């Protein structure tokens, strides 16, 4: 079925535990270097209570004052600051010029799971702990999950459809998928899309601790000795444009975004099914007009929980049948951690750069194959291999699944 | 004699399970399986959380993942309560394996966790 526009990614920006830009992100991914380590800076009340796990994937050295006015910083939770920083890198890298016409209709779609709950916690801390009677007057606009989208729209004057998707750990997978369809259909002449998350505040960490899914070790996706996920913070943004517009202004596409599939398990709050993710992958492949055999790499959701890794493996095997033996599947969460609502965006960038550079990033920290995860997980060492097309999987608590399909731009 | 004063650990565990799962106490026995009571992974998470509050104990994540029955829950809680009373390090639930594969011995990771990782350093 012909579509009005082919859509390309012309710029990406990433802040993660692997560094403060897309270049350091990619260098670490291809070196198999993990950014996971003991929590240092973000939790501002270390004395309040111990957390049962120590390791997180934290963005180190982030200096919002380098690009935000002091007043702006005081109006934004860390998750929104990270969103603006990633958008800035993506927009600068794309070289896009925001003409009045583009500004009037360009879309901004962001994903975040927890939004500005760190700012909310600061307010509630004053109430519950310090027995104050007031909270910061901007607790509401700093806490709102759309703060990232709003800040991006204000900063670059983007006045088209702008909103935030919150589907837990699939948030920015859904956000990028929706932005892709907006640009493909012609509703928006360009889009800034991605996600950001800053969950390393005490209440957030305690909530993850209580779920009993966080590793006290590190993130070992698909490895038999896995002990759970590692919570991370970060942001990633993409600039999406119609192919003809990008080429007309002399931009060099990083990759083409070709498909989006999204499904709901309609089953269980936290236990995934294989069927929902499998249908999402099938939909993304169909939406892309690809055959399963054209997919050479999957950036897996790969959280390193037993429930995810085994179910995702089963889903991949069901979708790809015999082709699974020619398919490489890795989880870069082993290096940048699980950045929750930003995960889909970080991993979309990893997938795009995989296609661009012809290098498959590994699953780091891998020790022992799990017989229930019978996949080529590119263990520990990156592999030089050009693939034609790739998927990026994102699956959320609540059984909500988002899969993006990308094609290499030759 | 002293019945109301001496609710056993077993009775308290069964009461917590019934209350948390919102099912009649008489349906919960040490021999009931999780399946027969409709206890899924989320119920288990809630029950273990409420058991920690009831007995003021801390149940290890790996034990929590591996607990498969009510008898095992009762025995595990009893071990933790006894260890706490004796002031000795918390043991693992019976029948569980640590990450290193050794049954019943606290893993170094679990020991570190018990001594309290320092968030925010």
mmCIF file with all atom_site columns, C-alpha atoms in Angstrom, chain A residues 38-41 43 45-47 49-54 202 205 209-214 216-217 225-228 268-271 368, chain B residues 40-46 48-49 52 57-65 99-100 109-110 112-121:
data_model
loop_
_atom_site.group_PDB
_atom_site.id
_atom_site.type_symbol
_atom_site.label_atom_id
_atom_site.label_alt_id
_atom_site.label_comp_id
_atom_site.label_asym_id
_atom_site.label_entity_id
_atom_site.label_seq_id
_atom_site.pdbx_PDB_ins_code
_atom_site.Cartn_x
_atom_site.Cartn_y
_atom_site.Cartn_z
_atom_site.occupancy
_atom_site.B_iso_or_equiv
_atom_site.pdbx_formal_charge
_atom_site.auth_seq_id
_atom_site.auth_comp_id
_atom_site.auth_asym_id
_atom_site.auth_atom_id
_atom_site.pdbx_PDB_model_num
ATOM 1  C CA . UNK A 1 38  ? 26.566 2.492   42.506 1.00 0.00 ? 38  UNK A CA 1
ATOM 2  C CA . UNK A 1 39  ? 24.184 5.412   42.793 1.00 0.00 ? 39  UNK A CA 1
ATOM 3  C CA . UNK A 1 40  ? 25.985 8.677   43.398 1.00 0.00 ? 40  UNK A CA 1
ATOM 4  C CA . UNK A 1 41  ? 24.391 12.002  42.736 1.00 0.00 ? 41  UNK A CA 1
ATOM 5  C CA . UNK A 1 43  ? 19.131 10.796  45.306 1.00 0.00 ? 43  UNK A CA 1
ATOM 6  C CA . UNK A 1 45  ? 18.258 12.341  50.749 1.00 0.00 ? 45  UNK A CA 1
ATOM 7  C CA . UNK A 1 46  ? 20.721 9.531   51.332 1.00 0.00 ? 46  UNK A CA 1
ATOM 8  C CA . UNK A 1 47  ? 20.108 9.425   55.049 1.00 0.00 ? 47  UNK A CA 1
ATOM 9  C CA . UNK A 1 49  ? 16.394 5.164   54.241 1.00 0.00 ? 49  UNK A CA 1
ATOM 10 C CA . UNK A 1 50  ? 18.579 2.513   52.729 1.00 0.00 ? 50  UNK A CA 1
ATOM 11 C CA . UNK A 1 51  ? 17.569 0.995   49.431 1.00 0.00 ? 51  UNK A CA 1
ATOM 12 C CA . UNK A 1 52  ? 18.096 -2.752  49.085 1.00 0.00 ? 52  UNK A CA 1
ATOM 13 C CA . UNK A 1 53  ? 19.930 -2.381  45.771 1.00 0.00 ? 53  UNK A CA 1
ATOM 14 C CA . UNK A 1 54  ? 22.890 -0.177  45.093 1.00 0.00 ? 54  UNK A CA 1
ATOM 15 C CA . UNK A 1 202 ? 14.016 7.931   46.889 1.00 0.00 ? 202 UNK A CA 1
ATOM 16 C CA . UNK A 1 205 ? 13.701 3.635   44.030 1.00 0.00 ? 205 UNK A CA 1
ATOM 17 C CA . UNK A 1 209 ? 12.614 -2.227  45.317 1.00 0.00 ? 209 UNK A CA 1
ATOM 18 C CA . UNK A 1 210 ? 9.185  -3.336  46.501 1.00 0.00 ? 210 UNK A CA 1
ATOM 19 C CA . UNK A 1 211 ? 8.440  -4.932  43.108 1.00 0.00 ? 211 UNK A CA 1
ATOM 20 C CA . UNK A 1 212 ? 11.343 -7.333  43.782 1.00 0.00 ? 212 UNK A CA 1
ATOM 21 C CA . UNK A 1 213 ? 12.515 -7.147  40.169 1.00 0.00 ? 213 UNK A CA 1
ATOM 22 C CA . UNK A 1 214 ? 15.673 -5.061  40.633 1.00 0.00 ? 214 UNK A CA 1
ATOM 23 C CA . UNK A 1 216 ? 21.532 -6.284  43.360 1.00 0.00 ? 216 UNK A CA 1
ATOM 24 C CA . UNK A 1 217 ? 24.186 -7.240  40.827 1.00 0.00 ? 217 UNK A CA 1
ATOM 25 C CA . UNK A 1 225 ? 22.294 -16.147 36.031 1.00 0.00 ? 225 UNK A CA 1
ATOM 26 C CA . UNK A 1 226 ? 20.273 -12.950 35.567 1.00 0.00 ? 226 UNK A CA 1
ATOM 27 C CA . UNK A 1 227 ? 18.950 -11.384 38.756 1.00 0.00 ? 227 UNK A CA 1
ATOM 28 C CA . UNK A 1 228 ? 16.663 -8.658  37.480 1.00 0.00 ? 228 UNK A CA 1
ATOM 29 C CA . UNK A 1 268 ? -2.197 -9.520  33.421 1.00 0.00 ? 268 UNK A CA 1
ATOM 30 C CA . UNK A 1 269 ? -0.839 -6.436  35.183 1.00 0.00 ? 269 UNK A CA 1
ATOM 31 C CA . UNK A 1 270 ? 2.767  -7.626  35.344 1.00 0.00 ? 270 UNK A CA 1
ATOM 32 C CA . UNK A 1 271 ? 3.068  -11.075 33.739 1.00 0.00 ? 271 UNK A CA 1
ATOM 33 C CA . UNK A 1 368 ? 25.449 -18.440 30.612 1.00 0.00 ? 368 UNK A CA 1
ATOM 34 C CA . UNK B 2 40  ? -0.501 -15.454 41.324 1.00 0.00 ? 40  UNK B CA 1
ATOM 35 C CA . UNK B 2 41  ? 2.788  -13.548 41.189 1.00 0.00 ? 41  UNK B CA 1
ATOM 36 C CA . UNK B 2 42  ? 1.231  -10.246 42.255 1.00 0.00 ? 42  UNK B CA 1
ATOM 37 C CA . UNK B 2 43  ? -0.668 -11.851 45.161 1.00 0.00 ? 43  UNK B CA 1
ATOM 38 C CA . UNK B 2 44  ? 2.593  -13.437 46.255 1.00 0.00 ? 44  UNK B CA 1
ATOM 39 C CA . UNK B 2 45  ? 4.294  -10.042 46.187 1.00 0.00 ? 45  UNK B CA 1
ATOM 40 C CA . UNK B 2 46  ? 1.507  -8.561  48.331 1.00 0.00 ? 46  UNK B CA 1
ATOM 41 C CA . UNK B 2 48  ? 5.276  -11.367 51.275 1.00 0.00 ? 48  UNK B CA 1
ATOM 42 C CA . UNK B 2 49  ? 5.054  -7.616  51.830 1.00 0.00 ? 49  UNK B CA 1
ATOM 43 C CA . UNK B 2 52  ? 7.330  -8.614  56.393 1.00 0.00 ? 52  UNK B CA 1
ATOM 44 C CA . UNK B 2 57  ? 11.354 -9.241  59.004 1.00 0.00 ? 57  UNK B CA 1
ATOM 45 C CA . UNK B 2 58  ? 12.959 -8.769  55.595 1.00 0.00 ? 58  UNK B CA 1
ATOM 46 C CA . UNK B 2 59  ? 12.439 -11.512 53.006 1.00 0.00 ? 59  UNK B CA 1
ATOM 47 C CA . UNK B 2 60  ? 15.187 -11.825 50.395 1.00 0.00 ? 60  UNK B CA 1
ATOM 48 C CA . UNK B 2 61  ? 14.226 -11.166 46.754 1.00 0.00 ? 61  UNK B CA 1
ATOM 49 C CA . UNK B 2 62  ? 15.582 -14.514 45.565 1.00 0.00 ? 62  UNK B CA 1
ATOM 50 C CA . UNK B 2 63  ? 13.639 -16.371 48.259 1.00 0.00 ? 63  UNK B CA 1
ATOM 51 C CA . UNK B 2 64  ? 10.571 -14.399 47.278 1.00 0.00 ? 64  UNK B CA 1
ATOM 52 C CA . UNK B 2 65  ? 10.950 -15.512 43.659 1.00 0.00 ? 65  UNK B CA 1
ATOM 53 C CA . UNK B 2 99  ? 22.367 -17.110 42.730 1.00 0.00 ? 99  UNK B CA 1
ATOM 54 C CA . UNK B 2 100 ? 25.639 -18.955 43.187 1.00 0.00 ? 100 UNK B CA 1
ATOM 55 C CA . UNK B 2 109 ? 25.119 -10.300 47.685 1.00 0.00 ? 109 UNK B CA 1
ATOM 56 C CA . UNK B 2 110 ? 22.392 -10.953 50.252 1.00 0.00 ? 110 UNK B CA 1
ATOM 57 C CA . UNK B 2 112 ? 25.746 -6.907  51.535 1.00 0.00 ? 112 UNK B CA 1
ATOM 58 C CA . UNK B 2 113 ? 22.111 -6.071  51.160 1.00 0.00 ? 113 UNK B CA 1
ATOM 59 C CA . UNK B 2 114 ? 21.401 -6.835  54.788 1.00 0.00 ? 114 UNK B CA 1
ATOM 60 C CA . UNK B 2 115 ? 24.164 -4.555  55.975 1.00 0.00 ? 115 UNK B CA 1
ATOM 61 C CA . UNK B 2 116 ? 22.471 -1.746  54.136 1.00 0.00 ? 116 UNK B CA 1
ATOM 62 C CA . UNK B 2 117 ? 23.731 -0.324  50.839 1.00 0.00 ? 117 UNK B CA 1
ATOM 63 C CA . UNK B 2 118 ? 24.220 3.381   51.129 1.00 0.00 ? 118 UNK B CA 1
ATOM 64 C CA . UNK B 2 119 ? 22.074 5.180   48.632 1.00 0.00 ? 119 UNK B CA 1
ATOM 65 C CA . UNK B 2 120 ? 23.305 8.530   47.530 1.00 0.00 ? 120 UNK B CA 1
ATOM 66 C CA . UNK B 2 121 ? 26.971 8.212   48.274 1.00 0.00 ? 121 UNK B CA 1
#
